[in-house]
Amino acid sequence: MGAIRMSVLISCITREVIHAETAQWMCEQPYPVDIVKGPYTIEHQRNVQAERFLATSHDYLFIVDFDVIPVPGTIETLLGMTEEDSYSIHVAPCMAVDESNRPHPMAYNDATKSGSTIVVPENPFVPVTYARQGTIDVDMTGMSGALLPRSLFDVRQKDRTHIMELAGTKLDDEAPIFGMVSRPWFHMEHDQEGHLRGTEDIWFWRKVQAAGYGIKAHLYLTADHIKLWRLGLL
């Protein structure tokens, strides 16, 4: 008997456009694509991504941002890695640049865990210094390139009606949609003055780790990033 094929939903958020290279990559994939569009905050769009995914029957949600171009075979490779290690969330990070405009994979470690005292309190994440090779354990990545299993998300009873309204169907009470990471799945943290102190991906990955999952960054799958965002929250 052959291996069971896992179904994947590709999801992309955008406020305006999707770059041509990203759109071409999505068109070439053998998986359905969901576009979450609108003039909303990124945390809102990320939560909608998860809700709309849960309203389908797909096993995995693959997130790609509107300006990211994954390498060929990314989803298939991540699915294989998930079969080998289901206790970790597997990510194909995209490229970023640091404060000196040096490129690196968008994968980070929390410097406070190593006891380092050279840390900006609001942003303790230090980018990995590895080249595009290997697989490493990290504390955070960007959301683009993450392959998220359905079982990761915790959907409480009160959320069921809303999610099924999105799907236009009813949900069997025994359906296994309960997971480990509770709402809000994505959240932007601000201080009392209203300044941003934590992005939605930091919030999400901290909850993932608190739920007992590891985070694996597959650097050999590092994607091209048309808009290279600078590191740091401030």
Coordinates of C-alpha atoms in Angstrom, one line a residue, residues 32-218:
P32 CA -5.1 24.9 -3.9
V33 CA -4.3 28.5 -3.1
D34 CA -6.2 30.9 -0.8
I35 CA -5.6 34.6 -1.0
V36 CA -6.4 36.6 2.1
K37 CA -6.7 40.2 0.9
G38 CA -7.9 43.5 2.4
P39 CA -6.8 46.7 4.2
Y40 CA -6.3 44.9 7.5
T41 CA -3.6 44.5 10.1
I42 CA -1.2 41.6 9.6
E43 CA -2.3 39.9 12.8
H44 CA -5.9 40.0 11.6
Q45 CA -4.9 38.6 8.2
R46 CA -2.8 35.8 9.8
N47 CA -5.7 34.8 12.1
V48 CA -8.0 34.8 9.1
Q49 CA -5.5 32.5 7.3
A50 CA -5.8 30.0 10.1
E51 CA -9.6 30.2 10.3
R52 CA -10.1 29.7 6.6
F53 CA -7.7 26.8 6.6
L54 CA -9.5 25.2 9.5
A55 CA -12.8 25.6 7.5
T56 CA -11.3 23.2 4.9
S57 CA -10.4 19.5 5.1
H58 CA -6.7 20.1 4.3
D59 CA -4.1 18.6 6.6
Y60 CA -1.5 21.3 6.3
L61 CA -1.4 25.1 5.9
F62 CA 1.6 26.4 4.0
I63 CA 2.1 30.2 4.3
V64 CA 3.8 32.2 1.6
D65 CA 4.0 36.0 1.6
F66 CA 3.2 38.1 -1.4
D67 CA 6.9 38.9 -2.1
V68 CA 8.5 35.5 -1.4
I69 CA 9.6 32.9 -4.0
P70 CA 10.1 29.5 -2.5
V71 CA 12.7 27.1 -4.1
P72 CA 11.3 24.2 -6.1
G73 CA 10.1 21.2 -4.1
T74 CA 9.8 23.2 -0.8
I75 CA 6.4 21.9 0.2
E76 CA 7.2 18.3 -0.6
T77 CA 10.5 18.5 1.3
L78 CA 8.8 20.0 4.4
L79 CA 6.1 17.3 4.3
G80 CA 8.9 14.6 4.3
M81 CA 10.6 16.3 7.2
T82 CA 7.3 16.4 9.1
E83 CA 6.9 12.7 8.7
E84 CA 10.4 12.2 10.2
D85 CA 9.8 14.6 13.0
S86 CA 6.2 15.4 13.9
Y87 CA 7.2 17.1 17.2
S88 CA 8.6 20.1 15.3
I89 CA 7.2 22.7 13.0
H90 CA 9.2 22.8 9.8
V91 CA 10.0 26.1 8.0
A92 CA 11.7 27.1 4.8
P93 CA 12.7 30.7 5.8
C94 CA 13.1 33.5 3.4
M95 CA 16.0 36.0 3.2
A96 CA 16.3 39.1 5.4
V97 CA 19.0 41.7 6.0
D98 CA 20.5 42.9 9.3
E99 CA 21.2 46.4 10.4
S100 CA 24.4 46.5 8.3
N101 CA 22.4 45.4 5.2
R102 CA 24.0 41.9 5.3
P103 CA 21.7 39.1 4.0
H104 CA 20.9 36.1 6.1
P105 CA 18.0 33.5 6.4
M106 CA 15.1 34.9 8.4
A107 CA 15.7 32.6 11.3
Y108 CA 16.6 33.6 14.9
N109 CA 17.6 32.4 18.3
D110 CA 16.6 34.0 21.6
A111 CA 19.8 35.4 23.1
T112 CA 18.3 35.5 26.5
K113 CA 18.3 31.7 26.6
S114 CA 22.0 31.6 26.3
G115 CA 22.6 34.0 29.1
S116 CA 23.9 36.7 26.9
T117 CA 23.8 40.2 28.3
I118 CA 24.2 42.0 25.0
V119 CA 20.5 42.0 24.2
V120 CA 18.0 44.7 23.4
P121 CA 15.2 43.9 25.8
E122 CA 12.4 44.6 23.3
N123 CA 14.1 42.4 20.7
P124 CA 16.3 39.6 22.0
F125 CA 16.3 37.6 18.7
V126 CA 19.6 37.2 17.0
P127 CA 19.8 36.0 13.4
V128 CA 21.5 32.8 12.6
T129 CA 24.9 33.2 11.0
Y130 CA 24.8 30.0 9.0
A131 CA 24.9 29.9 5.2
R132 CA 22.1 28.4 3.1
Q133 CA 22.7 24.8 4.2
G134 CA 21.6 22.3 6.8
T135 CA 18.7 22.1 9.3
I136 CA 18.9 23.9 12.6
D137 CA 16.7 24.4 15.7
V138 CA 15.7 28.0 16.1
D139 CA 13.4 30.1 18.4
M140 CA 11.7 32.1 15.7
T141 CA 11.3 32.6 11.9
G142 CA 9.1 34.7 9.8
M143 CA 5.8 33.1 9.0
S144 CA 6.4 32.8 5.3
G145 CA 7.6 29.3 4.5
A146 CA 6.0 27.7 7.6
L147 CA 4.2 24.3 7.1
L148 CA 1.5 24.2 9.9
P149 CA -0.4 21.0 10.7
R150 CA -4.1 21.2 11.4
S151 CA -3.5 19.6 14.8
L152 CA -1.4 22.6 15.9
F153 CA -4.4 24.9 16.3
D154 CA -6.7 24.8 19.4
V155 CA -10.2 25.6 18.4
R156 CA -12.6 26.0 21.3
Q157 CA -16.2 25.0 21.2
K158 CA -17.4 28.7 20.8
D159 CA -15.3 29.0 17.7
R160 CA -16.8 26.1 15.9
T161 CA -19.9 27.8 14.6
H162 CA -17.9 30.8 13.2
I163 CA -15.4 28.5 11.4
M164 CA -18.1 26.3 10.0
E165 CA -19.9 29.4 8.8
L166 CA -16.8 30.2 6.8
A167 CA -16.9 26.7 5.4
G168 CA -20.6 26.8 4.7
T169 CA -21.1 23.5 6.4
K170 CA -21.7 21.8 9.8
L171 CA -19.0 20.2 11.8
D172 CA -19.3 16.7 13.4
D173 CA -18.8 17.1 17.2
E174 CA -16.1 14.3 17.0
A175 CA -14.1 16.1 14.3
P176 CA -10.4 16.2 15.5
I177 CA -9.8 20.0 15.2
F178 CA -8.6 20.6 18.7
G179 CA -4.9 21.4 19.0
M180 CA -2.2 22.8 21.3
V181 CA -1.9 26.5 20.3
S182 CA -4.8 28.6 21.7
R183 CA -6.3 31.9 20.5
P184 CA -5.2 34.4 19.6
W185 CA -2.9 32.5 17.3
F186 CA -1.3 35.8 16.1
H187 CA -1.1 39.0 18.0
M188 CA 0.9 42.3 17.8
E189 CA 2.2 43.4 21.2
H190 CA 2.4 47.1 22.0
D191 CA 3.6 49.0 25.1
Q192 CA 1.6 51.6 27.1
E193 CA 2.6 54.3 24.7
G194 CA 1.3 52.3 21.7
H195 CA 4.8 51.4 20.3
L196 CA 5.2 48.0 18.7
R197 CA 7.1 45.6 21.0
G198 CA 6.4 42.3 19.4
T199 CA 5.3 41.2 16.0
E200 CA 2.7 38.5 15.2
D201 CA 5.3 35.9 14.4
I202 CA 7.1 36.3 17.7
W203 CA 3.8 35.8 19.5
F204 CA 3.0 32.7 17.5
W205 CA 6.3 31.0 17.8
R206 CA 6.5 31.6 21.5
K207 CA 3.1 29.9 21.9
V208 CA 4.3 27.0 19.7
Q209 CA 7.3 26.5 21.9
A210 CA 5.2 26.8 25.0
A211 CA 3.0 24.0 23.6
G212 CA 6.1 21.7 23.4
Y213 CA 6.9 21.9 19.8
G214 CA 10.4 22.5 18.3
I215 CA 11.0 24.8 15.4
K216 CA 13.2 23.5 12.6
A217 CA 14.6 25.9 10.0
H218 CA 15.7 24.2 6.8

